[in-house]
Amino acid sequence: MITPHVDVTNPEGDPTSQIISRKMTVTKNRSLDDPLGSSMDLKKMMAMVGAFYWLVMTALVVPVACVATCVLCITPLLLVSRTLFNRWEHRLCRMVNDHWVSAGQYTGVKVVEYGNDIAKISDKRCLFLSNHLGLVDHFILMTAMHNKHTLTGRYLWVIYNIWKYTPLGLMWTAHGNFFINGGASKRTSVLNTFRKHLRKYYWEQDYGFVVMYPEGSRFFLIKDSGARFAEKNGLKPLKHCAYPRTGAAHTVLSECGPKEDREDPIEYIVDCTLGYPKGEVVDLGKAMTGEWPSDNTTVAIHYRIYRTDASMADEKVLQKWLYERYEEKDQLLDDFYKSGQFESIPRHVYFPFSRAIMVQFFWMALFYGHYLLWMKPVTVFGYRVFMNLLF
């Protein structure tokens, strides 16, 4: 057997080197003649810059400006009138909501509504229950709610307490949203605290919708535990959602629901079903950089509106009713994932681009005003004190 001679001083004598050389030449020529690769890199870089802007605005600029405005400008109105305070606090809350909608619009998300029209009850007192699939859900719901009269200024969210000690948490606390802990061991104490919170603030601050995710967490995190729960309790297995926890919903209806001696109670329950195309839930980070599954950015929402009943103050009655609704929701989602739409006439949600621009200028100007008014003087004063102590 004769081994081919390879001249190590001449790499081109090596067939492998010749192949590599040809590939490098093709790649080089492609980069010179076809700028596709460089344009894709530029597009990705711009997407990252945009995502960073929305992160800073949403997690820092808007919360700081909102809390500062609420404390320094709106809270003093309590000395004059609670009604006046509520009116301006609700307007500020609506501007926060519209910022989140603007961030959602940056991702290219499109929201389509089906079923009952919640605009007809948007000024009423309601319990709003939604399935939970991903962090993008918050942006989707805020987008769907933005054009529903006073809804976005008067809603109260029940939020998992992981966000409590962040600028976002301070902002939500200032509005009166409630942070709830997980875990059965804390259930009784947390629900008692929630009950007191509703009793103290719900009517006083003129809230309307109470918004929550009764499943407790995003579906992919609780899918297995939800299946075990259904099997243990002899319930019909669900494929696309989990049976809800009833504690928080029961607390709302027992404390704020219809009773003979209660004025202006919660009148409706809105059963909201979120559906992503083919069940592919986009990650928040990928959504912000435009990387949606199948490049489909349309998310569907289906509503069913029910009248509240005094019997729902009984947790067993409410539990049975909610379990039946979630069995229907699971079938609704199953049909949606197969057909790509819910059964009813679609209503497209529109958010003007001009509104998105105006909202961004509003929050940047407000933040800059607070920077000049107190942030800069406080920072300079703190620095001088520190330097005097140090030297």
Tab-separated table of C-alpha atoms in Angstrom:
chain	number	residue	atom	x	y	z
A	1	MET	CA	0.000	0.000	0.000
A	2	ILE	CA	1.435	3.361	-1.033
A	3	THR	CA	0.743	6.347	1.234
A	4	PRO	CA	0.297	9.649	-0.625
A	5	HIS	CA	3.094	12.064	0.057
A	6	VAL	CA	2.082	15.297	1.790
A	7	ASP	CA	4.448	18.231	1.728
A	8	VAL	CA	4.127	19.843	5.168
A	9	THR	CA	5.833	22.955	3.855
A	10	ASN	CA	3.051	23.357	1.353
A	11	PRO	CA	-0.371	23.033	3.036
A	12	GLU	CA	-2.061	23.204	-0.351
A	13	GLY	CA	-0.611	19.775	-0.994
A	14	ASP	CA	-2.910	18.456	1.741
A	15	PRO	CA	-6.374	17.655	0.329
A	16	THR	CA	-7.955	18.617	3.685
A	17	SER	CA	-6.205	21.970	3.629
A	18	GLN	CA	-7.424	22.525	0.094
A	19	ILE	CA	-11.025	21.932	1.213
A	20	ILE	CA	-10.631	24.309	4.171
A	21	SER	CA	-9.012	26.894	1.922
A	22	ARG	CA	-11.889	26.705	-0.546
A	23	LYS	CA	-14.459	27.077	2.288
A	24	MET	CA	-12.639	30.114	3.657
A	25	THR	CA	-12.550	31.641	0.188
A	26	VAL	CA	-16.288	31.052	-0.305
A	27	THR	CA	-17.091	32.476	3.143
A	28	LYS	CA	-14.897	35.492	2.507
A	29	ASN	CA	-16.460	36.122	-0.855
A	30	ARG	CA	-19.955	35.716	0.601
A	31	SER	CA	-19.253	38.249	3.335
A	32	LEU	CA	-18.033	40.691	0.673
A	33	ASP	CA	-20.717	40.090	-1.919
A	34	ASP	CA	-23.706	39.179	0.296
A	35	PRO	CA	-24.193	41.379	3.365
A	36	LEU	CA	-26.977	39.136	4.736
A	37	GLY	CA	-24.878	37.867	7.618
A	38	SER	CA	-23.754	41.330	8.700
A	39	SER	CA	-27.297	42.730	8.400
A	40	MET	CA	-28.618	39.946	10.619
A	41	ASP	CA	-25.959	40.741	13.220
A	42	LEU	CA	-26.900	44.418	13.095
A	43	LYS	CA	-30.587	43.584	13.454
A	44	LYS	CA	-29.875	41.403	16.481
A	45	MET	CA	-27.704	44.095	18.030
A	46	MET	CA	-30.444	46.696	17.575
A	47	ALA	CA	-32.966	44.301	19.114
A	48	MET	CA	-30.714	43.889	22.160
A	49	VAL	CA	-30.360	47.668	22.513
A	50	GLY	CA	-34.136	48.046	22.297
A	51	ALA	CA	-34.695	45.296	24.861
A	52	PHE	CA	-32.227	47.007	27.223
A	53	TYR	CA	-34.132	50.296	26.876
A	54	TRP	CA	-37.450	48.668	27.761
A	55	LEU	CA	-35.876	46.795	30.667
A	56	VAL	CA	-34.460	49.993	32.190
A	57	MET	CA	-37.675	51.922	31.611
A	58	THR	CA	-39.970	49.203	32.954
A	59	ALA	CA	-37.897	48.033	35.917
A	60	LEU	CA	-36.386	51.350	37.036
A	61	VAL	CA	-37.406	54.634	35.379
A	62	VAL	CA	-41.197	54.174	35.428
A	63	PRO	CA	-41.372	52.684	38.968
A	64	VAL	CA	-39.145	55.403	40.461
A	65	ALA	CA	-41.001	58.217	38.703
A	66	CYS	CA	-44.370	56.707	39.606
A	67	VAL	CA	-43.634	56.197	43.316
A	68	ALA	CA	-42.013	59.622	43.665
A	69	THR	CA	-44.987	61.305	41.981
A	70	CYS	CA	-47.444	59.380	44.105
A	71	VAL	CA	-45.659	60.228	47.378
A	72	LEU	CA	-44.727	63.843	46.664
A	73	CYS	CA	-47.577	65.043	44.454
A	74	ILE	CA	-50.647	62.839	44.847
A	75	THR	CA	-50.623	61.689	48.482
A	76	PRO	CA	-50.927	65.280	49.794
A	77	LEU	CA	-54.306	65.405	48.034
A	78	LEU	CA	-55.622	63.195	50.833
A	79	LEU	CA	-55.587	66.313	53.001
A	80	VAL	CA	-58.134	67.793	50.597
A	81	SER	CA	-60.250	64.900	49.294
A	82	ARG	CA	-60.066	61.115	49.035
A	83	THR	CA	-62.023	61.312	45.764
A	84	LEU	CA	-59.487	63.738	44.309
A	85	PHE	CA	-56.616	61.486	45.409
A	86	ASN	CA	-58.231	58.430	43.808
A	87	ARG	CA	-58.877	60.266	40.549
A	88	TRP	CA	-55.239	61.296	40.062
A	89	GLU	CA	-53.774	58.042	41.358
A	90	HIS	CA	-55.919	56.106	38.899
A	91	ARG	CA	-54.741	58.334	36.051
A	92	LEU	CA	-51.124	57.698	36.996
A	93	CYS	CA	-51.830	53.958	37.135
A	94	ARG	CA	-53.314	54.122	33.649
A	95	MET	CA	-50.108	55.716	32.364
A	96	VAL	CA	-48.125	52.847	33.931
A	97	ASN	CA	-50.381	50.354	32.175
A	98	ASP	CA	-49.894	52.124	28.850
A	99	HIS	CA	-46.122	51.922	29.248
A	100	TRP	CA	-46.393	48.143	29.612
A	101	VAL	CA	-48.622	48.074	26.549
A	102	SER	CA	-45.991	50.082	24.664
A	103	ALA	CA	-43.343	47.537	25.656
A	104	GLY	CA	-45.605	44.774	24.385
A	105	GLN	CA	-46.066	46.619	21.113
A	106	TYR	CA	-42.286	46.775	20.721
A	107	THR	CA	-42.210	42.974	20.705
A	108	GLY	CA	-44.731	43.004	17.855
A	109	VAL	CA	-47.466	41.314	19.885
A	110	LYS	CA	-50.995	41.411	18.487
A	111	VAL	CA	-53.963	40.716	20.742
A	112	VAL	CA	-57.268	39.324	19.487
A	113	GLU	CA	-60.292	39.005	21.784
A	114	TYR	CA	-63.114	36.473	21.569
A	115	GLY	CA	-66.239	35.707	23.562
A	116	ASN	CA	-68.030	38.218	25.781
A	117	ASP	CA	-67.025	41.866	25.585
A	118	ILE	CA	-65.657	42.989	28.966
A	119	ALA	CA	-65.816	46.638	27.846
A	120	LYS	CA	-69.500	46.479	28.788
A	121	ILE	CA	-68.634	45.846	32.451
A	122	SER	CA	-65.257	47.602	32.618
A	123	ASP	CA	-66.531	50.240	35.066
A	124	LYS	CA	-68.115	47.630	37.329
A	125	ARG	CA	-66.626	45.689	40.247
A	126	CYS	CA	-65.414	42.299	39.019
A	127	LEU	CA	-63.203	39.339	39.850
A	128	PHE	CA	-60.973	38.623	36.852
A	129	LEU	CA	-59.509	35.093	36.686
A	130	SER	CA	-56.971	34.127	34.028
A	131	ASN	CA	-54.916	31.056	33.249
A	132	HIS	CA	-51.170	31.699	33.483
A	133	LEU	CA	-48.757	30.526	30.790
A	134	GLY	CA	-45.752	32.877	30.789
A	135	LEU	CA	-44.391	36.236	31.943
A	136	VAL	CA	-45.631	37.798	28.705
A	137	ASP	CA	-49.170	37.219	30.032
A	138	HIS	CA	-48.961	40.487	32.022
A	139	PHE	CA	-48.242	42.492	28.866
A	140	ILE	CA	-51.026	40.688	26.992
A	141	LEU	CA	-53.661	41.385	29.643
A	142	MET	CA	-52.619	45.016	30.041
A	143	THR	CA	-52.843	45.439	26.271
A	144	ALA	CA	-56.318	43.936	26.197
A	145	MET	CA	-57.463	46.144	29.084
A	146	HIS	CA	-56.000	49.456	27.929
A	147	ASN	CA	-59.057	50.594	25.951
A	148	LYS	CA	-61.680	49.486	28.471
A	149	HIS	CA	-62.698	52.855	29.964
A	150	THR	CA	-61.499	53.200	33.604
A	151	LEU	CA	-60.448	49.559	34.026
A	152	THR	CA	-56.663	50.045	33.989
A	153	GLY	CA	-56.719	52.833	36.541
A	154	ARG	CA	-58.884	50.961	39.011
A	155	TYR	CA	-57.665	47.371	38.897
A	156	LEU	CA	-56.041	45.609	41.836
A	157	TRP	CA	-53.613	42.807	40.998
A	158	VAL	CA	-52.841	39.836	43.225
A	159	ILE	CA	-49.154	39.201	42.496
A	160	TYR	CA	-46.654	36.559	43.560
A	161	ASN	CA	-44.340	38.164	46.124
A	162	ILE	CA	-41.086	37.476	44.255
A	163	TRP	CA	-41.405	41.054	42.896
A	164	LYS	CA	-42.207	42.726	46.211
A	165	TYR	CA	-38.767	44.102	47.103
A	166	THR	CA	-37.941	45.590	43.711
A	167	PRO	CA	-38.725	49.021	42.238
A	168	LEU	CA	-41.641	47.336	40.472
A	169	GLY	CA	-42.821	46.004	43.817
A	170	LEU	CA	-42.672	49.450	45.409
A	171	MET	CA	-44.730	50.858	42.555
A	172	TRP	CA	-47.351	48.127	42.809
A	173	THR	CA	-47.464	48.529	46.581
A	174	ALA	CA	-48.057	52.255	46.175
A	175	HIS	CA	-51.090	51.446	44.025
A	176	GLY	CA	-52.398	48.937	46.554
A	177	ASN	CA	-51.765	45.646	44.760
A	178	PHE	CA	-51.453	42.623	47.030
A	179	PHE	CA	-48.465	40.273	47.170
A	180	ILE	CA	-49.230	36.676	47.971
A	181	ASN	CA	-46.870	33.958	49.207
A	182	GLY	CA	-46.848	30.354	48.083
A	183	GLY	CA	-47.007	27.374	50.396
A	184	ALA	CA	-49.778	25.651	52.319
A	185	SER	CA	-48.184	26.467	55.682
A	186	LYS	CA	-48.764	30.204	55.172
A	187	ARG	CA	-52.180	29.892	53.560
A	188	THR	CA	-54.333	30.921	56.520
A	189	SER	CA	-52.211	33.885	57.603
A	190	VAL	CA	-51.770	35.195	54.041
A	191	LEU	CA	-55.488	34.967	53.269
A	192	ASN	CA	-56.341	36.737	56.540
A	193	THR	CA	-53.946	39.535	55.600
A	194	PHE	CA	-55.516	39.680	52.140
A	195	ARG	CA	-58.979	39.891	53.687
A	196	LYS	CA	-57.917	42.848	55.840
A	197	HIS	CA	-56.324	44.502	52.823
A	198	LEU	CA	-59.562	44.265	50.824
A	199	ARG	CA	-61.653	45.433	53.751
A	200	LYS	CA	-59.455	48.491	54.244
A	201	TYR	CA	-58.733	49.562	50.675
A	202	TYR	CA	-61.121	48.021	48.125
A	203	TRP	CA	-63.927	50.559	48.442
A	204	GLU	CA	-61.889	53.360	49.960
A	205	GLN	CA	-59.587	53.530	46.927
A	206	ASP	CA	-62.422	52.809	44.511
A	207	TYR	CA	-60.991	49.650	42.936
A	208	GLY	CA	-62.946	47.866	40.212
A	209	PHE	CA	-61.395	44.660	38.827
A	210	VAL	CA	-59.462	42.291	41.087
A	211	VAL	CA	-57.053	40.473	38.736
A	212	MET	CA	-55.411	37.158	39.630
A	213	TYR	CA	-54.011	33.903	38.252
A	214	PRO	CA	-55.781	31.298	40.418
A	215	GLU	CA	-53.607	28.389	39.218
A	216	GLY	CA	-50.856	29.869	41.393
A	217	SER	CA	-48.023	29.890	38.858
A	218	ARG	CA	-47.171	29.485	35.195
A	219	PHE	CA	-48.569	26.259	33.787
A	220	PHE	CA	-45.265	24.678	32.733
A	221	LEU	CA	-44.058	24.977	36.344
A	222	ILE	CA	-47.109	23.298	37.884
A	223	LYS	CA	-48.127	20.887	35.127
A	224	ASP	CA	-46.888	17.768	36.928
A	225	SER	CA	-48.123	18.784	40.378
A	226	GLY	CA	-51.469	19.750	38.856
A	227	ALA	CA	-51.789	16.304	37.266
A	228	ARG	CA	-51.005	14.635	40.596
A	229	PHE	CA	-53.597	16.819	42.335
A	230	ALA	CA	-56.280	15.869	39.805
A	231	GLU	CA	-55.483	12.155	40.148
A	232	LYS	CA	-55.425	12.305	43.942
A	233	ASN	CA	-58.820	14.010	44.121
A	234	GLY	CA	-60.521	11.947	41.426
A	235	LEU	CA	-60.861	14.899	39.051
A	236	LYS	CA	-60.863	14.868	35.281
A	237	PRO	CA	-57.246	15.236	34.075
A	238	LEU	CA	-56.458	18.535	32.363
A	239	LYS	CA	-53.965	18.918	29.510
A	240	HIS	CA	-53.634	22.659	29.015
A	241	CYS	CA	-54.268	24.202	32.435
A	242	ALA	CA	-54.369	23.215	36.105
A	243	TYR	CA	-57.228	23.204	38.607
A	244	PRO	CA	-57.223	26.579	40.389
A	245	ARG	CA	-56.478	27.278	44.003
A	246	THR	CA	-59.617	28.733	45.480
A	247	GLY	CA	-58.332	30.525	48.592
A	248	ALA	CA	-57.702	33.993	47.148
A	249	ALA	CA	-60.802	33.974	44.923
A	250	HIS	CA	-62.947	32.863	47.858
A	251	THR	CA	-61.481	35.614	50.032
A	252	VAL	CA	-62.436	38.216	47.426
A	253	LEU	CA	-66.008	36.965	47.035
A	254	SER	CA	-66.635	36.372	50.732
A	255	GLU	CA	-65.280	39.816	51.620
A	256	CYS	CA	-66.439	41.845	48.603
A	257	GLY	CA	-69.123	39.698	46.955
A	258	PRO	CA	-72.889	40.133	47.140
A	259	LYS	CA	-74.557	40.126	50.553
A	260	GLU	CA	-77.820	41.562	51.816
A	261	ASP	CA	-76.145	44.299	53.867
A	262	ARG	CA	-73.328	45.069	51.408
A	263	GLU	CA	-73.462	48.070	49.099
A	264	ASP	CA	-71.681	48.146	45.761
A	265	PRO	CA	-70.314	44.557	45.824
A	266	ILE	CA	-68.422	42.644	43.162
A	267	GLU	CA	-71.064	41.853	40.545
A	268	TYR	CA	-69.275	39.736	37.943
A	269	ILE	CA	-66.639	37.076	37.482
A	270	VAL	CA	-64.648	37.186	34.249
A	271	ASP	CA	-63.220	33.818	33.203
A	272	CYS	CA	-60.303	34.718	30.944
A	273	THR	CA	-58.523	32.153	28.758
A	274	LEU	CA	-55.158	33.036	27.191
A	275	GLY	CA	-54.027	31.084	24.157
A	276	TYR	CA	-50.679	31.260	22.336
A	277	PRO	CA	-50.408	29.949	18.747
A	278	LYS	CA	-50.014	26.130	18.777
A	279	GLY	CA	-49.508	26.323	22.537
A	280	GLU	CA	-45.977	27.677	22.051
A	281	VAL	CA	-45.528	30.174	24.882
A	282	VAL	CA	-42.851	32.727	24.114
A	283	ASP	CA	-40.146	33.475	26.683
A	284	LEU	CA	-40.110	37.129	27.777
A	285	GLY	CA	-36.465	37.630	26.815
A	286	LYS	CA	-36.992	36.154	23.350
A	287	ALA	CA	-40.132	38.211	22.853
A	288	MET	CA	-38.190	41.395	23.599
A	289	THR	CA	-35.620	40.503	20.944
A	290	GLY	CA	-38.242	39.478	18.377
A	291	GLU	CA	-37.668	35.711	18.569
A	292	TRP	CA	-41.256	34.441	18.648
A	293	PRO	CA	-41.984	30.757	17.932
A	294	SER	CA	-42.945	30.345	14.278
A	295	ASP	CA	-42.727	34.164	13.975
A	296	ASN	CA	-46.371	34.328	15.064
A	297	THR	CA	-46.959	37.200	17.494
A	298	THR	CA	-50.762	36.984	17.703
A	299	VAL	CA	-52.111	35.977	21.125
A	300	ALA	CA	-55.804	35.209	21.643
A	301	ILE	CA	-57.965	35.951	24.673
A	302	HIS	CA	-61.384	34.447	25.302
A	303	TYR	CA	-63.774	35.901	27.917
A	304	ARG	CA	-66.810	34.479	29.630
A	305	ILE	CA	-68.721	36.742	32.024
A	306	TYR	CA	-70.742	35.335	34.934
A	307	ARG	CA	-72.904	37.004	37.551
A	308	THR	CA	-71.697	36.548	41.114
A	309	ASP	CA	-73.908	34.803	43.607
A	310	ALA	CA	-74.084	35.002	47.397
A	311	SER	CA	-73.618	31.210	47.576
A	312	MET	CA	-70.047	31.670	46.307
A	313	ALA	CA	-69.102	32.888	49.780
A	314	ASP	CA	-69.111	29.161	50.604
A	315	GLU	CA	-65.677	27.918	49.519
A	316	LYS	CA	-66.941	24.418	48.648
A	317	VAL	CA	-69.576	25.856	46.336
A	318	LEU	CA	-67.032	28.179	44.721
A	319	GLN	CA	-64.486	25.362	44.363
A	320	LYS	CA	-66.947	23.128	42.536
A	321	TRP	CA	-67.970	26.003	40.270
A	322	LEU	CA	-64.359	26.937	39.448
A	323	TYR	CA	-63.349	23.338	38.754
A	324	GLU	CA	-66.188	23.091	36.228
A	325	ARG	CA	-65.036	26.321	34.575
A	326	TYR	CA	-61.467	25.065	34.282
A	327	GLU	CA	-62.602	21.793	32.734
A	328	GLU	CA	-64.391	23.930	30.131
A	329	LYS	CA	-61.277	26.092	29.779
A	330	ASP	CA	-59.141	23.025	29.098
A	331	GLN	CA	-61.470	21.937	26.274
A	332	LEU	CA	-61.555	25.495	24.973
A	333	LEU	CA	-57.757	25.542	24.776
A	334	ASP	CA	-57.654	22.104	23.183
A	335	ASP	CA	-59.921	23.316	20.384
A	336	PHE	CA	-57.929	26.537	20.058
A	337	TYR	CA	-54.590	24.775	19.687
A	338	LYS	CA	-56.053	22.646	16.901
A	339	SER	CA	-57.888	25.374	14.989
A	340	GLY	CA	-55.852	28.477	15.835
A	341	GLN	CA	-58.876	30.459	17.005
A	342	PHE	CA	-61.707	30.463	19.505
A	343	GLU	CA	-65.305	30.064	18.388
A	344	SER	CA	-66.752	33.571	18.051
A	345	ILE	CA	-66.166	36.756	16.097
A	346	PRO	CA	-62.619	38.087	16.722
A	347	ARG	CA	-62.052	41.652	17.965
A	348	HIS	CA	-58.604	43.082	17.309
A	349	VAL	CA	-57.121	45.294	20.023
A	350	TYR	CA	-55.536	48.466	18.676
A	351	PHE	CA	-52.991	50.653	20.482
A	352	PRO	CA	-51.958	53.813	18.604
A	353	PHE	CA	-48.248	54.252	17.933
A	354	SER	CA	-48.609	57.943	18.782
A	355	ARG	CA	-49.859	56.964	22.233
A	356	ALA	CA	-46.808	54.742	22.780
A	357	ILE	CA	-44.462	57.628	21.898
A	358	MET	CA	-46.354	60.091	24.096
A	359	VAL	CA	-46.252	57.710	27.061
A	360	GLN	CA	-42.476	57.277	26.755
A	361	PHE	CA	-41.907	61.038	26.682
A	362	PHE	CA	-44.226	61.424	29.680
A	363	TRP	CA	-42.255	59.002	31.851
A	364	MET	CA	-38.825	60.237	30.780
A	365	ALA	CA	-39.827	63.851	31.454
A	366	LEU	CA	-41.344	62.926	34.819
A	367	PHE	CA	-38.226	61.000	35.836
A	368	TYR	CA	-35.974	63.867	34.745
A	369	GLY	CA	-38.088	66.320	36.727
A	370	HIS	CA	-37.671	64.241	39.877
A	371	TYR	CA	-33.954	63.935	39.140
A	372	LEU	CA	-33.584	67.719	39.122
A	373	LEU	CA	-35.948	68.258	42.042
A	374	TRP	CA	-34.548	65.858	44.616
A	375	MET	CA	-32.458	62.978	43.256
A	376	LYS	CA	-29.460	65.087	42.257
A	377	PRO	CA	-29.436	67.298	45.406
A	378	VAL	CA	-29.786	64.253	47.666
A	379	THR	CA	-27.027	62.399	45.800
A	380	VAL	CA	-24.649	65.384	45.992
A	381	PHE	CA	-25.404	65.925	49.663
A	382	GLY	CA	-24.866	62.241	50.451
A	383	TYR	CA	-21.572	62.231	48.571
A	384	ARG	CA	-20.306	65.284	50.463
A	385	VAL	CA	-21.268	63.810	53.827
A	386	PHE	CA	-19.527	60.567	52.932
A	387	MET	CA	-16.346	62.337	51.843
A	388	ASN	CA	-16.280	64.469	55.006
A	389	LEU	CA	-16.615	61.377	57.173
A	390	LEU	CA	-13.966	59.584	55.154
A	391	PHE	CA	-11.391	62.379	55.294
